[in-house]
Coordinates of C-alpha atoms and ligand atoms in Angstrom, one line a residue:
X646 CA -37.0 31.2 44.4
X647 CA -37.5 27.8 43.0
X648 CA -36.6 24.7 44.7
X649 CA -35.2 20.7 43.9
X650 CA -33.5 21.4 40.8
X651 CA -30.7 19.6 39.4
X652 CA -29.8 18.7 43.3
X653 CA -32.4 15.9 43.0
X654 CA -35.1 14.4 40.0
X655 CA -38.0 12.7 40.9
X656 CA -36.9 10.9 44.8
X657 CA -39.7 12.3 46.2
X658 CA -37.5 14.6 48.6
X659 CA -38.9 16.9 50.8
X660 CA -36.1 19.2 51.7
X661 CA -36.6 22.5 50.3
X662 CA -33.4 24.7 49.0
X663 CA -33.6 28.4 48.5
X664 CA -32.2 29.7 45.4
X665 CA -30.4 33.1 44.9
X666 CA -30.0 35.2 41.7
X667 CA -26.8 32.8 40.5
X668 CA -28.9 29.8 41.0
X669 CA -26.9 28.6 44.0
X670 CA -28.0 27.4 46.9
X671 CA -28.2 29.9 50.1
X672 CA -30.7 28.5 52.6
X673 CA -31.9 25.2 53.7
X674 CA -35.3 25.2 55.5
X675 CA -36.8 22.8 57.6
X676 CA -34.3 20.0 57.3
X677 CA -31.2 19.3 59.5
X678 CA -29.9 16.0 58.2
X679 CA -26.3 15.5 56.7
X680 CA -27.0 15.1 53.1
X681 CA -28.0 18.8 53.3
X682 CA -24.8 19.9 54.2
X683 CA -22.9 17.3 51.5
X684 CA -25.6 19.4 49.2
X685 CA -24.3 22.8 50.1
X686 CA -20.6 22.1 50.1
X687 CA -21.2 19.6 46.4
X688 CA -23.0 22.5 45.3
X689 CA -20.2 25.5 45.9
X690 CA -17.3 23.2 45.5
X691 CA -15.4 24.2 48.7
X692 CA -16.8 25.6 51.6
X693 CA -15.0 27.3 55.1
X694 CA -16.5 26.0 58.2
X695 CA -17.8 29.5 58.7
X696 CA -19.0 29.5 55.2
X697 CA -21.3 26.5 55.6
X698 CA -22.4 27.6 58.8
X699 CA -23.8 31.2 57.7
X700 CA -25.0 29.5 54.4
X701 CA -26.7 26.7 56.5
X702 CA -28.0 28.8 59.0
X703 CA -27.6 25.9 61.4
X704 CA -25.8 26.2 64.8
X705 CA -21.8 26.0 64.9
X706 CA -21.8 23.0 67.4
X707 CA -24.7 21.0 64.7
X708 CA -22.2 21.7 61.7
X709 CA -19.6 20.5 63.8
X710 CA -21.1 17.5 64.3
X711 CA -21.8 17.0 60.6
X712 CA -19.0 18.0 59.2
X713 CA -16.8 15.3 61.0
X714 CA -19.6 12.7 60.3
X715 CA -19.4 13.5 56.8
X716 CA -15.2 13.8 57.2
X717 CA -15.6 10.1 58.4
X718 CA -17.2 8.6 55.9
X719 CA -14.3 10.1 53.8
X720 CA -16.9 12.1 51.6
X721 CA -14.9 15.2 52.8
X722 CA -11.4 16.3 52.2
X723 CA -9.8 18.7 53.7
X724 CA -7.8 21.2 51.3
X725 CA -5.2 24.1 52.1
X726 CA -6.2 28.2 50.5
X727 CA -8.7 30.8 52.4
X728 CA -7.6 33.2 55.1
X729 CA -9.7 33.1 58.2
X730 CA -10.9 36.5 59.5
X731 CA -7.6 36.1 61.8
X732 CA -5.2 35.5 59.5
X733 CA -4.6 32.3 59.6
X734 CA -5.6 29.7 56.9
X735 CA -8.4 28.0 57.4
X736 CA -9.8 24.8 56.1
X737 CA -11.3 24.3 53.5
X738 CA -13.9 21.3 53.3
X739 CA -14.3 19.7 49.7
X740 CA -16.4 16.8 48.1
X741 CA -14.9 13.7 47.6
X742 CA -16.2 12.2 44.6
X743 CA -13.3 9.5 44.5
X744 CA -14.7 8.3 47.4
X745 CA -16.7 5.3 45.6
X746 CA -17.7 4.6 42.2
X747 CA -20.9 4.0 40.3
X748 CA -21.2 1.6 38.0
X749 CA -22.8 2.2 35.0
X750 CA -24.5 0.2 31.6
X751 CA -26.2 1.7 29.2
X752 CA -28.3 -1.0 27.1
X753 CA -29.1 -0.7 23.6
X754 CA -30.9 -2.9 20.9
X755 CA -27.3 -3.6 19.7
X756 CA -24.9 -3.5 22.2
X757 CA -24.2 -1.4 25.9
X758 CA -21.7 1.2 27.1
X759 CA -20.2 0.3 30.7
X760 CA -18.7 2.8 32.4
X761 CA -17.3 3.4 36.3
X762 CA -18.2 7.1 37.5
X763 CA -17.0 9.1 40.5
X764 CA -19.2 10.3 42.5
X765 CA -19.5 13.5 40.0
X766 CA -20.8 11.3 37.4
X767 CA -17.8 11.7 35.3
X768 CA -16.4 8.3 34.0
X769 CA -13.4 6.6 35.0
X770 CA -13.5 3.9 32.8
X771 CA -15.6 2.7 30.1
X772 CA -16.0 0.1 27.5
X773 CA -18.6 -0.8 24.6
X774 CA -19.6 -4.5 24.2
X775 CA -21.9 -5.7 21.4
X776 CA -24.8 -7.8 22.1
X777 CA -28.5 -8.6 21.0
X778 CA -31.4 -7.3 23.7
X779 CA -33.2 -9.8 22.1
X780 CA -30.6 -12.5 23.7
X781 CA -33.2 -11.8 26.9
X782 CA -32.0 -10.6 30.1
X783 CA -29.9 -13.8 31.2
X784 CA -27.7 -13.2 28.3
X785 CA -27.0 -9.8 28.6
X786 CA -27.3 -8.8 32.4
X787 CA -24.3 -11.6 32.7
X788 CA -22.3 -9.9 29.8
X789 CA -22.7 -6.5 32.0
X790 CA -21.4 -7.9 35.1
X791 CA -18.6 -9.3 33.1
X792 CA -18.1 -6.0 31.6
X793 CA -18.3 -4.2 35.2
X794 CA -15.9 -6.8 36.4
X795 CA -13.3 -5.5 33.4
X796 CA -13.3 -1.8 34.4
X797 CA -10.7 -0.1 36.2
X798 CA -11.5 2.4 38.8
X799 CA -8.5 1.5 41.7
X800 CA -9.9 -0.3 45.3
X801 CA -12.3 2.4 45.0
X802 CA -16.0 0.8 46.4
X803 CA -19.4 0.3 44.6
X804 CA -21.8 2.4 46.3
X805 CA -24.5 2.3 43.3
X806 CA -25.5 0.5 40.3
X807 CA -27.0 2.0 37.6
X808 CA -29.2 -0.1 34.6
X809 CA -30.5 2.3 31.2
X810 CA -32.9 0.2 28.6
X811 CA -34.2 1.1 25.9
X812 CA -37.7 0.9 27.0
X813 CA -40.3 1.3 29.3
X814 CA -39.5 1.3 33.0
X815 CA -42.0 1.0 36.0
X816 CA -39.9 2.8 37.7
X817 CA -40.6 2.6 41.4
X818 CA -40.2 -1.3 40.8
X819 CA -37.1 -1.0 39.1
X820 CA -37.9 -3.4 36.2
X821 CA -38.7 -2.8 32.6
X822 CA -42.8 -3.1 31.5
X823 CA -44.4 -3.9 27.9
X824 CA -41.1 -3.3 26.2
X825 CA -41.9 -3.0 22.1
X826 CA -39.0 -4.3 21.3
X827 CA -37.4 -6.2 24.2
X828 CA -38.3 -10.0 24.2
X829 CA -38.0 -11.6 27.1
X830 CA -37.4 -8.8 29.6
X831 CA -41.2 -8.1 30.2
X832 CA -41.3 -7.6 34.3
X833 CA -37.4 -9.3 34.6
X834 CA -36.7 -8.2 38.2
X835 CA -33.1 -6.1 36.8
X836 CA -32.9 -4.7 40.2
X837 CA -32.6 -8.1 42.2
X838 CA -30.0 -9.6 39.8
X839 CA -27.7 -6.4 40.6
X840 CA -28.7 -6.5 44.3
X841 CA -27.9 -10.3 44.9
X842 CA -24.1 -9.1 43.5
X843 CA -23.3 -6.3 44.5
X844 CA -23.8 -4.1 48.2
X845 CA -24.9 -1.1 46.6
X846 CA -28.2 1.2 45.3
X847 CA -29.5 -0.3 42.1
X848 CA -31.2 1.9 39.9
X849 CA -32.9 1.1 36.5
X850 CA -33.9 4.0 34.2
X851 CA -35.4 4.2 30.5
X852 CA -32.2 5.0 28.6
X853 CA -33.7 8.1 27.2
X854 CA -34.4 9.6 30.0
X855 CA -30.4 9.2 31.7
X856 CA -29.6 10.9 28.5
X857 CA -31.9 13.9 28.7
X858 CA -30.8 13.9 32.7
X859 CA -27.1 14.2 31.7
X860 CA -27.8 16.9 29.1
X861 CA -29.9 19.3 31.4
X862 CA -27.2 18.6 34.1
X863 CA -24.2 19.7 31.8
X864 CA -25.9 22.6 30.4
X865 CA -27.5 23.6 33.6
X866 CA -30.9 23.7 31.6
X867 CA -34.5 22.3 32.7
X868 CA -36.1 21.2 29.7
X869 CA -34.4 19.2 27.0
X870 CA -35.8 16.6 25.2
X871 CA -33.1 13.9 24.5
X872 CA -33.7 11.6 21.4
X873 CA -32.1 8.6 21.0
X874 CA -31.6 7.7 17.6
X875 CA -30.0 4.4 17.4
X876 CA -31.5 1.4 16.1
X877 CA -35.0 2.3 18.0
X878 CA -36.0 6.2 18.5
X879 CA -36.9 7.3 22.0
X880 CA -37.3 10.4 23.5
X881 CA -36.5 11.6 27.2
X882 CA -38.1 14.6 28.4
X883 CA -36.9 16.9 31.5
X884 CA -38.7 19.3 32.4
X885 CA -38.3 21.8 34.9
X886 CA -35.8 19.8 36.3
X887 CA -37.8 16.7 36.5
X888 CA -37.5 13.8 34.1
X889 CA -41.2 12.6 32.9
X890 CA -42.2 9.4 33.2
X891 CA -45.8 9.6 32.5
X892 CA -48.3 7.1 34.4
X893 CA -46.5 4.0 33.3
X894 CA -42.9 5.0 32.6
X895 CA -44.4 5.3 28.4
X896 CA -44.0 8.6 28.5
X897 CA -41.3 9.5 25.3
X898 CA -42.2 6.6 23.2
X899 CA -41.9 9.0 19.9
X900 CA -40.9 5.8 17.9
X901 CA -44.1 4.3 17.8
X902 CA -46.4 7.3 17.0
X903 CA -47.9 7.2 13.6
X904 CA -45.3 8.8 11.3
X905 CA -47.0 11.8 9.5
X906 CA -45.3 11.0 6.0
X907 CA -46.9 7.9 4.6
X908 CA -45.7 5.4 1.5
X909 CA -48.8 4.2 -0.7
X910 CA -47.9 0.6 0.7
X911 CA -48.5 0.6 4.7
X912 CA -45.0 -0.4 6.3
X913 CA -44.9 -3.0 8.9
X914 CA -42.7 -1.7 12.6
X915 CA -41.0 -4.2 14.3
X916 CA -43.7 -3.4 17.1
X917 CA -46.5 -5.4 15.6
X918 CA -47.9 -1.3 14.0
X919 CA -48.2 -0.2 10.7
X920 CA -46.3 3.2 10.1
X921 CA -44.8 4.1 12.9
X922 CA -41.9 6.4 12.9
X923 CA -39.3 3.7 13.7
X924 CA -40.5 1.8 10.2
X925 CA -39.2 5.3 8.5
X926 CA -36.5 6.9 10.8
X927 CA -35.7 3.9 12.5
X928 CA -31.7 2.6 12.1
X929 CA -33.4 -0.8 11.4
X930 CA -35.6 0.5 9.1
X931 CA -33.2 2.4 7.0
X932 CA -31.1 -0.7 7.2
X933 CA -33.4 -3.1 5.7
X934 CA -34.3 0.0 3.0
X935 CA -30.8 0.3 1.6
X936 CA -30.7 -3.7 1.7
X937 CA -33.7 -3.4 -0.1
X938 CA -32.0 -0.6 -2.7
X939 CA -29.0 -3.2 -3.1
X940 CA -26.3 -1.2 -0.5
X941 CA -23.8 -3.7 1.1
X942 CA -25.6 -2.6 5.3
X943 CA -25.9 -5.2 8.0
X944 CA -26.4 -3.0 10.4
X945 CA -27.0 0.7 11.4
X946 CA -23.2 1.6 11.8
X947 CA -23.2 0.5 8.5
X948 CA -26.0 3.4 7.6
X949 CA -24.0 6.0 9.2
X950 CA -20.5 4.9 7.5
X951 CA -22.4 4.9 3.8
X952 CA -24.2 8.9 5.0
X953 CA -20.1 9.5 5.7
X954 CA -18.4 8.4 2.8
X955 CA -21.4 10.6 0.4
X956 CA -23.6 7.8 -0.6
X957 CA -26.2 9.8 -2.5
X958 CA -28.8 6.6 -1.9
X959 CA -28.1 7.0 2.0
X960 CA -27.7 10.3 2.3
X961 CA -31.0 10.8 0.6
X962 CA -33.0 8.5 2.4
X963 CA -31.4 9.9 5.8
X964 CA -32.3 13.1 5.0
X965 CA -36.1 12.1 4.7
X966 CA -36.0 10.3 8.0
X967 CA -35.0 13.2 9.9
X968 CA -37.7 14.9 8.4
X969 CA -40.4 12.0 9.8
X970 CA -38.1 12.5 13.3
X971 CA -38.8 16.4 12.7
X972 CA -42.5 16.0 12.2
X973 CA -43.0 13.5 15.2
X974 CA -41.5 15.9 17.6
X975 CA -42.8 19.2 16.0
X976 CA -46.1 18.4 18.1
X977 CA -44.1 18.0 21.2
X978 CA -41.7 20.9 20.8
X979 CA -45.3 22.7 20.5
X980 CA -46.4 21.3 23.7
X981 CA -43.6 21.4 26.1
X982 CA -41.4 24.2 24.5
X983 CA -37.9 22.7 25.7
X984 CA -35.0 24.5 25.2
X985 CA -32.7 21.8 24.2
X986 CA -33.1 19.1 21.9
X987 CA -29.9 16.8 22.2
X988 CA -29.3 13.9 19.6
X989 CA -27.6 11.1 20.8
X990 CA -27.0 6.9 19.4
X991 CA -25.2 5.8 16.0
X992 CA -28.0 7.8 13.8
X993 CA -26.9 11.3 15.9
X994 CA -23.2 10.5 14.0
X995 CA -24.8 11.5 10.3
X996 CA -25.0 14.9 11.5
X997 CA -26.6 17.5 9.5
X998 CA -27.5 14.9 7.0
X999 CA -29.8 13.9 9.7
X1000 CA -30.4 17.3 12.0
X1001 CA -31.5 19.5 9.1
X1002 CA -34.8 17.9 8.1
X1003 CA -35.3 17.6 11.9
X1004 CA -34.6 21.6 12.1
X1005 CA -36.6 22.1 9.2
X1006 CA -40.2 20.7 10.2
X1007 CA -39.5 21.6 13.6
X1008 CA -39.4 25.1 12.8
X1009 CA -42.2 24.7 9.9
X1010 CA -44.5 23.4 12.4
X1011 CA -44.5 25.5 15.7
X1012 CA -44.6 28.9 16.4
X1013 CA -41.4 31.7 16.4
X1014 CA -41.7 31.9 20.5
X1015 CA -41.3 28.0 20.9
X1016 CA -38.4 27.9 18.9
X1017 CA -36.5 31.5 19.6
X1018 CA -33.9 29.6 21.8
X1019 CA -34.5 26.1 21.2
X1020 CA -30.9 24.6 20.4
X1021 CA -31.1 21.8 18.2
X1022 CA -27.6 19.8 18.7
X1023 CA -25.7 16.5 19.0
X1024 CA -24.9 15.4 22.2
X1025 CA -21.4 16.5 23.6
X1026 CA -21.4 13.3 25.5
X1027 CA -21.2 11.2 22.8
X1028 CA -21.6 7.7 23.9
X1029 CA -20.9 8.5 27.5
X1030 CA -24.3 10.3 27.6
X1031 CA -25.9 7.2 28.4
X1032 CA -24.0 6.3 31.6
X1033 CA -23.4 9.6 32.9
X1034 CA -26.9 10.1 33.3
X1035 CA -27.9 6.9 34.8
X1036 CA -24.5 7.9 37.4
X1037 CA -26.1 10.9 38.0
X1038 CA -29.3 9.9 39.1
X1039 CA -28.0 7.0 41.3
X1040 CA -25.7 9.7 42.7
X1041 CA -29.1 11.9 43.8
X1042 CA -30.5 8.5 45.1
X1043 CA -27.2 7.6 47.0
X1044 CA -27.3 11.4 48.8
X1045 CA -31.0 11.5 50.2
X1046 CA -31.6 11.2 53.5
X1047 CA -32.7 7.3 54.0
X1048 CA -29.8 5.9 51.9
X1049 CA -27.3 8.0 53.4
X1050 CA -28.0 7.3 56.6
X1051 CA -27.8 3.4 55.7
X1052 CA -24.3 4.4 54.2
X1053 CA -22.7 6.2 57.2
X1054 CA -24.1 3.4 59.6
X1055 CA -21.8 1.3 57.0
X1056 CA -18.8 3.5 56.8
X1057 CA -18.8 5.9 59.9
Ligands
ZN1023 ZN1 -43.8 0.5 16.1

């Protein structure tokens, strides 16, 4: 049937998976390595010798073999339960995910979640931290470390490092490009700074696109458009299983596209534009607007605590920015037809304050088909979204072929 789904996003692997009714994996074709087998047992949970080998295909002695490799490198456990054809109970082989930990900052303009994951992407530990991205990378690449330095996740090792920003990443370089908003980190080498500390796989992802990588993951969809809706707006798009990046890692960039809604007087974006979405729908923007009106806000938290409490001011000028979110991703709902749209940062907190003008002009501006199962909802994940994603992807990196083999060489 189809093949690379949510078993790996955009690492250029060539294995090819064969996909049955359920969407599980039945057949692997043309490859032999390890990390398919650590695929087909991840994938079903836990797996009989005999199981793998007639899912496999692959000879008994070659499953053997990669079974203790991958028993070794103690990504394996054995577990009790299933009755052989004989009688008696055979073993069971099981992923590991406590094997090793990935750790995990997501950046905002504000502030960053850290979080250690297992190997599943779920999060051990987590903490928030508040700090300016404008402080440059210096300031807040040491305040990660120190924050990754304060999680507890047990004598389990770092196998990965994972970096989200809100901005554009080049990604096969690993290192954030013509951010809009992000002083000072233009071409910063984020990998190298991880890599010089830590013995592990460093990834650095657009902070959009984690999130829309966790949402398609947890609802097993493949096309979601994640928006971030902090103190910036991006977008991340998955679709068909693959996150798009576009030619430059741009790709998303909803918050700086000319808001359809216009004030007489032009509005100045922090990006240097006149009436971009963000000067509207923007947490900044509504910040400095209820300033402006004479609310007590210094900050977006601040927006979304006035929306809580029933301030008719906020809630009214909330309501029109998801609206101006609504129209700027109308266009693109149009375009890609996604079935998921999943709101996540501070803004996402205001609820249906916010979500209903987005509904509205979503579904006044497209056709019945495009919309017949979109879901238009806040992100389960919460703040975790963030990091789970960027685990998640690090995870896929850590299980291809290449970095695998440089792991077992490491831990065989
Ligand atoms: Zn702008």
């Amino acid at each position: 049937m189809s093949t690379q789904k949510y078993l790996s996003f955009d690492l250029g692997s060539e294995i090819s998976y064969r996909w049955d009714e359920g969407d599980r994996v039945t057949a692997l074709e043309g490859s032999t390595h390890v990390s398919d087998v650590l695929a087909l047992i991840r994938d079903h949970g836990e797996l009989t010798r005999t199981e793998v080998i007639e899912l496999s295909g692959l000879s008994r002695s070659t499953i053997n073999q990669r079974l203790a490799t991958l028993s070794a490198a103690g990504l394996l456990t054995a577990v009790g339960g299933g009755e052989s054809t004989g009688g008696r109970p055979s073993t069971r082989f099981a992923f590991n995910a406590q094997r090793a930990v990935v750790l995990a900052a997501d950046i905002g303009a504000t502030g960053f979640t850290a979080a250690a994951c297992d190997l599943d992407g779920r999060p051990l530990a987590h903490l928030s931290h508040t700090i300016d991205v404008w402080s440059g990378p210096d300031a807040v690449l040491t305040a990660v470390t120190e924050a990754f330095g304060r999680l507890e996740f047990g004598d389990a090792e770092v196998w990965g490092v994972a970096i989200g920003v809100p901005g554009p990443v080049e990604y096969a370089a690993r290192r954030v490009v013509n951010p809009p908003i992000m002083t000072g980190w233009d071409r910063f080498d984020i990998a190298s700074w991880f890599t010089d500390r830590y013995d592990a796989l460093v990834t650095v992802e657009n902070d959009a696109n984690a999130r829309a990588v966790a949402e398609a993951r947890l609802h097993q969809v493949d096309n979601v458009i994640s928006l971030k809706l902090g103190t910036g707006i991006g977008a991340g798009l998955v679709f068909n299983g693959q996150i798009v990046r576009g030619d430059k890692g741009a790709a998303g960039d909803i918050g700086h596209t000319r808001a359809s809604i216009t004030d007489a007087e032009p509005r100045l974006c922090r990006c240097g534009n006149l009436d971009c979405v963000e000067a509207y729908a923007g947490g900044w923007a509504l910040q400095r607007d209820l300033e402006a009106a004479g609310l007590p806000v210094t900050s977006t938290a601040d927006v979304v605590s006035l929306v809580q409490r029933g301030d008719m001011e906020a809630v009214r000028r909330v309501r029109a920015a998801g609206r101006v979110i609504g129209d700027a991703i109308a266009t693109l709902v149009s375009v890609l037809n996604p079935r998921t749209i999943a709101l996540s940062g501070q803004l996402a907190e205001c609820d249906e304050v916010l979500m209903s003008g987005i509904r509205e002009r979503v579904h006044q501006h497209t056709v019945p088909l495009v919309t017949s199962d979109l879901t238009i909802t806040k992100s389960t994940l919460g703040e975790l979204a963030g990091v789970t994603g960027l685990a998640l992807l690090t995870i896929d990196a850590l299980f291809q072929p290449v970095s695998m083999e440089r792991m077992l060489r490491g831990h065989a």
